[in-house]
Amino acid sequence: MSFTIAIDGPAGAGKSTVARLAAKKLQFIYVDTGAMYRAIALGLLCTNTDIEDRSALTDALNQMEVSIRYVDGAQHVYLNGEDVSGQIRTEQVSDMTSRSSAKPEVREKLTSLQRNLAASEDVLMDGRDIGTMILPDANLKIFLTASVDTRARRRFLELTEKGESCSLEEIASDIAERDYRDEHREIAPLCQAKDAILLDSSDMTIEEVVERILTLARERM
Ligand code: DC
């Protein structure tokens, strides 16, 4: 039987950073489900699909095959065989992902792929609905969050370090808007599973969050 860890939470709480580090220490496979939703959003943008038109959306999804592979331990996501890992982190893709991931057709397409990965391997999977929908029987569930201010400041630093000009206020308002959309969509909204442990990373370092997850995991293994 595989051991499964689900980490859910809003954008910018540090999920992917801590999940990657914790998975490495535990020698688990890290599955970044957001990257899969992003690959689909990229496909929808490239094909100019009107996601409000259900038949156009279904047709476009039928033409898309998403898969993941691990290269030197890092997850790469492929759309119709092409590695799109480098193209899915733009603001345009983030915005389309937030809108398209609310569509049941999109969620359905990725559910079995995610469950199959967890069936055969020890995985640490992060996303929005892993503990509530994808792996309701996960051995450990974490809900990782941080205040909007903290998340906006982290994103601001990340972008300014890359030399991009941005406004802290705009980032904070984008984050709040995306949270609202993720939390209020009808299908698989972002919410804490009843049996998930809440971790607020606002005043914690990355190392402290990773350590806490490792301790909780080891207690249950
Ligand atoms: O984790 P991320 O920022 O890469 O996620 C991008 C978007 O995908 C975000 O708007 C929420 C959505 N998402 C989702 O609906 N379900 C998941 N399991 C993972 C991400």
Short mmCIF file of C-alpha atoms and ligand atoms in Angstrom, two decimals:
data_model
loop_
_atom_site.label_atom_id
_atom_site.label_comp_id
_atom_site.label_asym_id
_atom_site.label_seq_id
_atom_site.Cartn_x
_atom_site.Cartn_y
_atom_site.Cartn_z
CA MET A 1 0.00 0.00 0.00
CA SER A 2 1.29 3.43 -0.85
CA PHE A 3 1.53 6.25 1.69
CA THR A 4 -0.15 9.46 0.57
CA ILE A 5 0.18 13.03 1.77
CA ALA A 6 -2.21 15.75 0.59
CA ILE A 7 -1.26 19.40 0.87
CA ASP A 8 -3.93 21.90 -0.05
CA GLY A 9 -4.14 25.64 0.34
CA PRO A 10 -4.39 28.95 -1.48
CA ALA A 11 -1.92 30.30 -4.05
CA GLY A 12 1.29 31.68 -2.59
CA ALA A 13 1.15 29.88 0.77
CA GLY A 14 4.42 28.16 -0.17
CA LYS A 15 2.90 24.76 -0.95
CA SER A 16 5.08 23.84 -3.88
CA THR A 17 8.35 24.88 -2.20
CA VAL A 18 7.70 22.99 1.02
CA ALA A 19 6.05 20.05 -0.75
CA ARG A 20 9.07 19.58 -3.02
CA LEU A 21 11.50 19.69 -0.09
CA ALA A 22 9.43 17.43 2.15
CA ALA A 23 8.92 14.88 -0.66
CA LYS A 24 12.66 14.78 -1.30
CA LYS A 25 13.43 14.11 2.37
CA LEU A 26 10.81 11.39 2.54
CA GLN A 27 11.85 9.97 -0.85
CA PHE A 28 8.28 10.34 -2.05
CA ILE A 29 7.17 11.45 -5.49
CA TYR A 30 6.04 15.06 -5.51
CA VAL A 31 2.97 15.70 -7.64
CA ASP A 32 2.21 19.34 -8.43
CA THR A 33 -1.41 19.17 -9.62
CA GLY A 34 -1.52 22.92 -10.31
CA ALA A 35 0.97 22.32 -13.15
CA MET A 36 -1.51 19.90 -14.77
CA TYR A 37 -4.32 22.49 -14.61
CA ARG A 38 -1.89 25.07 -15.97
CA ALA A 39 -0.96 22.81 -18.93
CA ILE A 40 -4.63 22.49 -19.84
CA ALA A 41 -5.11 26.26 -19.51
CA LEU A 42 -2.15 26.81 -21.83
CA GLY A 43 -3.74 24.44 -24.35
CA LEU A 44 -7.03 26.34 -24.11
CA LEU A 45 -5.24 29.65 -24.68
CA CYS A 46 -3.26 28.30 -27.63
CA THR A 47 -6.41 26.97 -29.29
CA ASN A 48 -8.34 30.17 -28.50
CA THR A 49 -11.08 28.11 -26.88
CA ASP A 50 -14.12 29.88 -25.47
CA ILE A 51 -14.37 28.05 -22.15
CA GLU A 52 -17.95 29.23 -21.62
CA ASP A 53 -18.99 27.22 -24.70
CA ARG A 54 -19.32 23.68 -23.30
CA SER A 55 -19.12 21.87 -26.59
CA ALA A 56 -16.05 23.87 -27.69
CA LEU A 57 -14.46 23.14 -24.30
CA THR A 58 -15.20 19.41 -24.58
CA ASP A 59 -13.82 19.30 -28.13
CA ALA A 60 -10.65 21.11 -27.09
CA LEU A 61 -10.15 18.83 -24.06
CA ASN A 62 -10.60 15.75 -26.23
CA GLN A 63 -7.64 16.92 -28.30
CA MET A 64 -5.40 17.30 -25.24
CA GLU A 65 -3.30 14.71 -23.51
CA VAL A 66 -1.60 15.74 -20.28
CA SER A 67 1.11 13.64 -18.70
CA ILE A 68 3.91 14.09 -16.23
CA ARG A 69 7.41 12.70 -16.15
CA TYR A 70 10.31 13.13 -13.78
CA VAL A 71 13.61 14.46 -15.09
CA ASP A 72 16.43 14.40 -12.51
CA GLY A 73 13.79 14.20 -9.79
CA ALA A 74 11.87 17.27 -11.01
CA GLN A 75 8.32 17.05 -12.32
CA HIS A 76 7.86 18.07 -15.95
CA VAL A 77 4.42 18.44 -17.45
CA TYR A 78 3.68 17.54 -21.06
CA LEU A 79 0.85 18.65 -23.29
CA ASN A 80 0.40 16.35 -26.29
CA GLY A 81 3.96 15.15 -25.83
CA GLU A 82 5.54 18.61 -25.62
CA ASP A 83 7.27 19.67 -22.40
CA VAL A 84 5.40 22.86 -21.46
CA SER A 85 6.87 23.23 -17.94
CA GLY A 86 8.59 26.48 -18.93
CA GLN A 87 5.47 28.08 -20.41
CA ILE A 88 2.88 27.65 -17.69
CA ARG A 89 3.98 30.21 -15.07
CA THR A 90 2.88 33.44 -16.78
CA GLU A 91 0.14 35.70 -15.35
CA GLN A 92 -1.96 35.01 -18.47
CA VAL A 93 -1.82 31.26 -17.85
CA SER A 94 -2.47 31.76 -14.10
CA ASP A 95 -5.60 33.71 -14.87
CA MET A 96 -6.88 31.17 -17.42
CA THR A 97 -6.07 28.33 -15.01
CA SER A 98 -8.11 29.91 -12.25
CA ARG A 99 -11.10 30.23 -14.61
CA SER A 100 -10.81 26.92 -16.46
CA SER A 101 -10.16 24.82 -13.35
CA ALA A 102 -13.68 25.73 -12.20
CA LYS A 103 -15.11 23.76 -15.15
CA PRO A 104 -16.24 20.21 -14.31
CA GLU A 105 -15.02 18.93 -17.69
CA VAL A 106 -11.50 20.12 -16.88
CA ARG A 107 -11.50 18.64 -13.36
CA GLU A 108 -12.84 15.33 -14.59
CA LYS A 109 -10.03 15.03 -17.10
CA LEU A 110 -7.37 15.24 -14.38
CA THR A 111 -9.00 13.28 -11.55
CA SER A 112 -8.09 9.79 -12.73
CA LEU A 113 -4.56 10.82 -13.74
CA GLN A 114 -3.96 12.12 -10.20
CA ARG A 115 -5.57 9.13 -8.45
CA ASN A 116 -3.62 6.65 -10.58
CA LEU A 117 -0.33 8.29 -9.62
CA ALA A 118 -1.15 7.91 -5.93
CA ALA A 119 -2.31 4.31 -6.28
CA SER A 120 1.08 2.84 -6.99
CA GLU A 121 3.63 5.20 -5.42
CA ASP A 122 4.26 7.00 -2.15
CA VAL A 123 3.24 10.52 -3.11
CA LEU A 124 3.06 13.97 -1.70
CA MET A 125 0.48 15.76 -3.81
CA ASP A 126 -0.35 19.44 -3.63
CA GLY A 127 -3.35 21.33 -4.97
CA ARG A 128 -6.72 22.65 -3.86
CA ASP A 129 -8.95 19.55 -3.57
CA ILE A 130 -6.50 16.75 -2.88
CA GLY A 131 -7.62 16.04 0.70
CA THR A 132 -11.29 16.64 -0.03
CA MET A 133 -11.83 15.03 -3.47
CA ILE A 134 -8.83 13.33 -5.02
CA LEU A 135 -7.39 11.43 -2.05
CA PRO A 136 -10.07 11.52 0.65
CA ASP A 137 -8.26 8.65 2.42
CA ALA A 138 -4.80 10.26 2.36
CA ASN A 139 -2.63 9.18 5.32
CA LEU A 140 -1.85 12.80 6.14
CA LYS A 141 -3.67 15.96 5.10
CA ILE A 142 -2.26 19.44 5.55
CA PHE A 143 -4.02 22.71 4.82
CA LEU A 144 -1.25 25.24 4.33
CA THR A 145 -2.19 28.88 4.36
CA ALA A 146 -0.79 32.38 5.01
CA SER A 147 -2.33 35.83 5.17
CA VAL A 148 -3.01 37.68 1.88
CA ASP A 149 -0.44 40.32 2.93
CA THR A 150 2.28 37.74 3.52
CA ARG A 151 1.56 35.97 0.24
CA ALA A 152 1.53 39.24 -1.70
CA ARG A 153 4.85 40.32 -0.13
CA ARG A 154 6.46 36.97 -1.04
CA ARG A 155 5.26 37.22 -4.64
CA PHE A 156 6.39 40.86 -4.84
CA LEU A 157 9.90 39.90 -3.71
CA GLU A 158 10.00 36.98 -6.14
CA LEU A 159 9.07 39.24 -9.10
CA THR A 160 11.32 42.16 -8.16
CA GLU A 161 14.24 39.74 -7.72
CA LYS A 162 13.60 38.65 -11.32
CA GLY A 163 13.76 42.32 -12.33
CA GLU A 164 10.05 42.60 -13.11
CA SER A 165 8.29 45.81 -12.12
CA CYS A 166 5.07 45.27 -10.19
CA SER A 167 2.83 46.82 -7.59
CA LEU A 168 2.30 45.24 -4.19
CA GLU A 169 -1.30 46.47 -4.07
CA GLU A 170 -2.09 44.94 -7.46
CA ILE A 171 -0.54 41.62 -6.47
CA ALA A 172 -2.55 41.58 -3.23
CA SER A 173 -5.78 42.31 -5.06
CA ASP A 174 -5.05 39.59 -7.69
CA ILE A 175 -4.38 37.08 -4.90
CA ALA A 176 -7.60 38.00 -3.09
CA GLU A 177 -9.55 37.72 -6.34
CA ARG A 178 -8.06 34.30 -7.16
CA ASP A 179 -8.74 33.06 -3.61
CA TYR A 180 -12.35 34.14 -3.94
CA ARG A 181 -12.72 32.28 -7.25
CA ASP A 182 -11.02 29.12 -5.92
CA GLU A 183 -13.12 29.14 -2.73
CA HIS A 184 -16.48 29.93 -4.32
CA ARG A 185 -16.55 27.74 -7.41
CA GLU A 186 -19.26 25.08 -7.42
CA ILE A 187 -16.99 22.13 -8.16
CA ALA A 188 -14.20 21.14 -5.79
CA PRO A 189 -13.83 24.54 -4.10
CA LEU A 190 -10.73 25.23 -2.06
CA CYS A 191 -11.56 24.29 1.52
CA GLN A 192 -9.90 22.57 4.43
CA ALA A 193 -10.78 18.86 4.74
CA LYS A 194 -12.31 18.05 8.14
CA ASP A 195 -9.37 15.82 9.03
CA ALA A 196 -6.65 18.14 7.66
CA ILE A 197 -4.11 19.82 9.93
CA LEU A 198 -4.04 23.60 9.53
CA LEU A 199 -0.58 25.16 9.13
CA ASP A 200 -0.36 28.95 8.86
CA SER A 201 3.01 29.78 7.34
CA SER A 202 2.74 33.58 7.81
CA ASP A 203 5.27 33.58 10.64
CA MET A 204 7.12 30.37 9.82
CA THR A 205 10.24 29.83 7.72
CA ILE A 206 10.23 27.29 4.89
CA GLU A 207 12.44 25.01 7.01
CA GLU A 208 10.01 25.17 9.93
CA VAL A 209 7.05 24.22 7.74
CA VAL A 210 8.99 21.34 6.15
CA GLU A 211 10.11 20.07 9.58
CA ARG A 212 6.53 20.13 10.85
CA ILE A 213 5.28 18.15 7.84
CA LEU A 214 8.09 15.59 8.22
CA THR A 215 7.29 15.13 11.92
CA LEU A 216 3.58 14.64 11.19
CA ALA A 217 4.35 12.20 8.36
CA ARG A 218 6.78 10.13 10.41
CA GLU A 219 4.29 9.86 13.26
CA ARG A 220 1.89 8.14 10.87
CA MET A 221 4.21 5.93 8.85
O1 DC B 1 -1.08 25.81 -7.41
P1 DC B 1 -1.11 26.70 -8.64
O2 DC B 1 -1.03 28.16 -8.31
O3 DC B 1 -0.13 26.30 -9.70
O4 DC B 1 -2.59 26.48 -9.25
C1 DC B 1 -3.00 27.17 -10.40
C2 DC B 1 -4.53 27.21 -10.46
O5 DC B 1 -5.05 25.89 -10.60
C3 DC B 1 -5.24 27.86 -9.27
O6 DC B 1 -6.15 28.85 -9.74
C4 DC B 1 -6.05 26.75 -8.67
C5 DC B 1 -6.11 25.66 -9.69
N1 DC B 1 -5.95 24.33 -9.11
C6 DC B 1 -7.08 23.62 -8.85
O7 DC B 1 -8.18 24.10 -9.07
N2 DC B 1 -6.97 22.36 -8.32
C7 DC B 1 -5.78 21.82 -8.07
N3 DC B 1 -5.71 20.59 -7.55
C8 DC B 1 -4.59 22.56 -8.31
C9 DC B 1 -4.71 23.83 -8.83
#
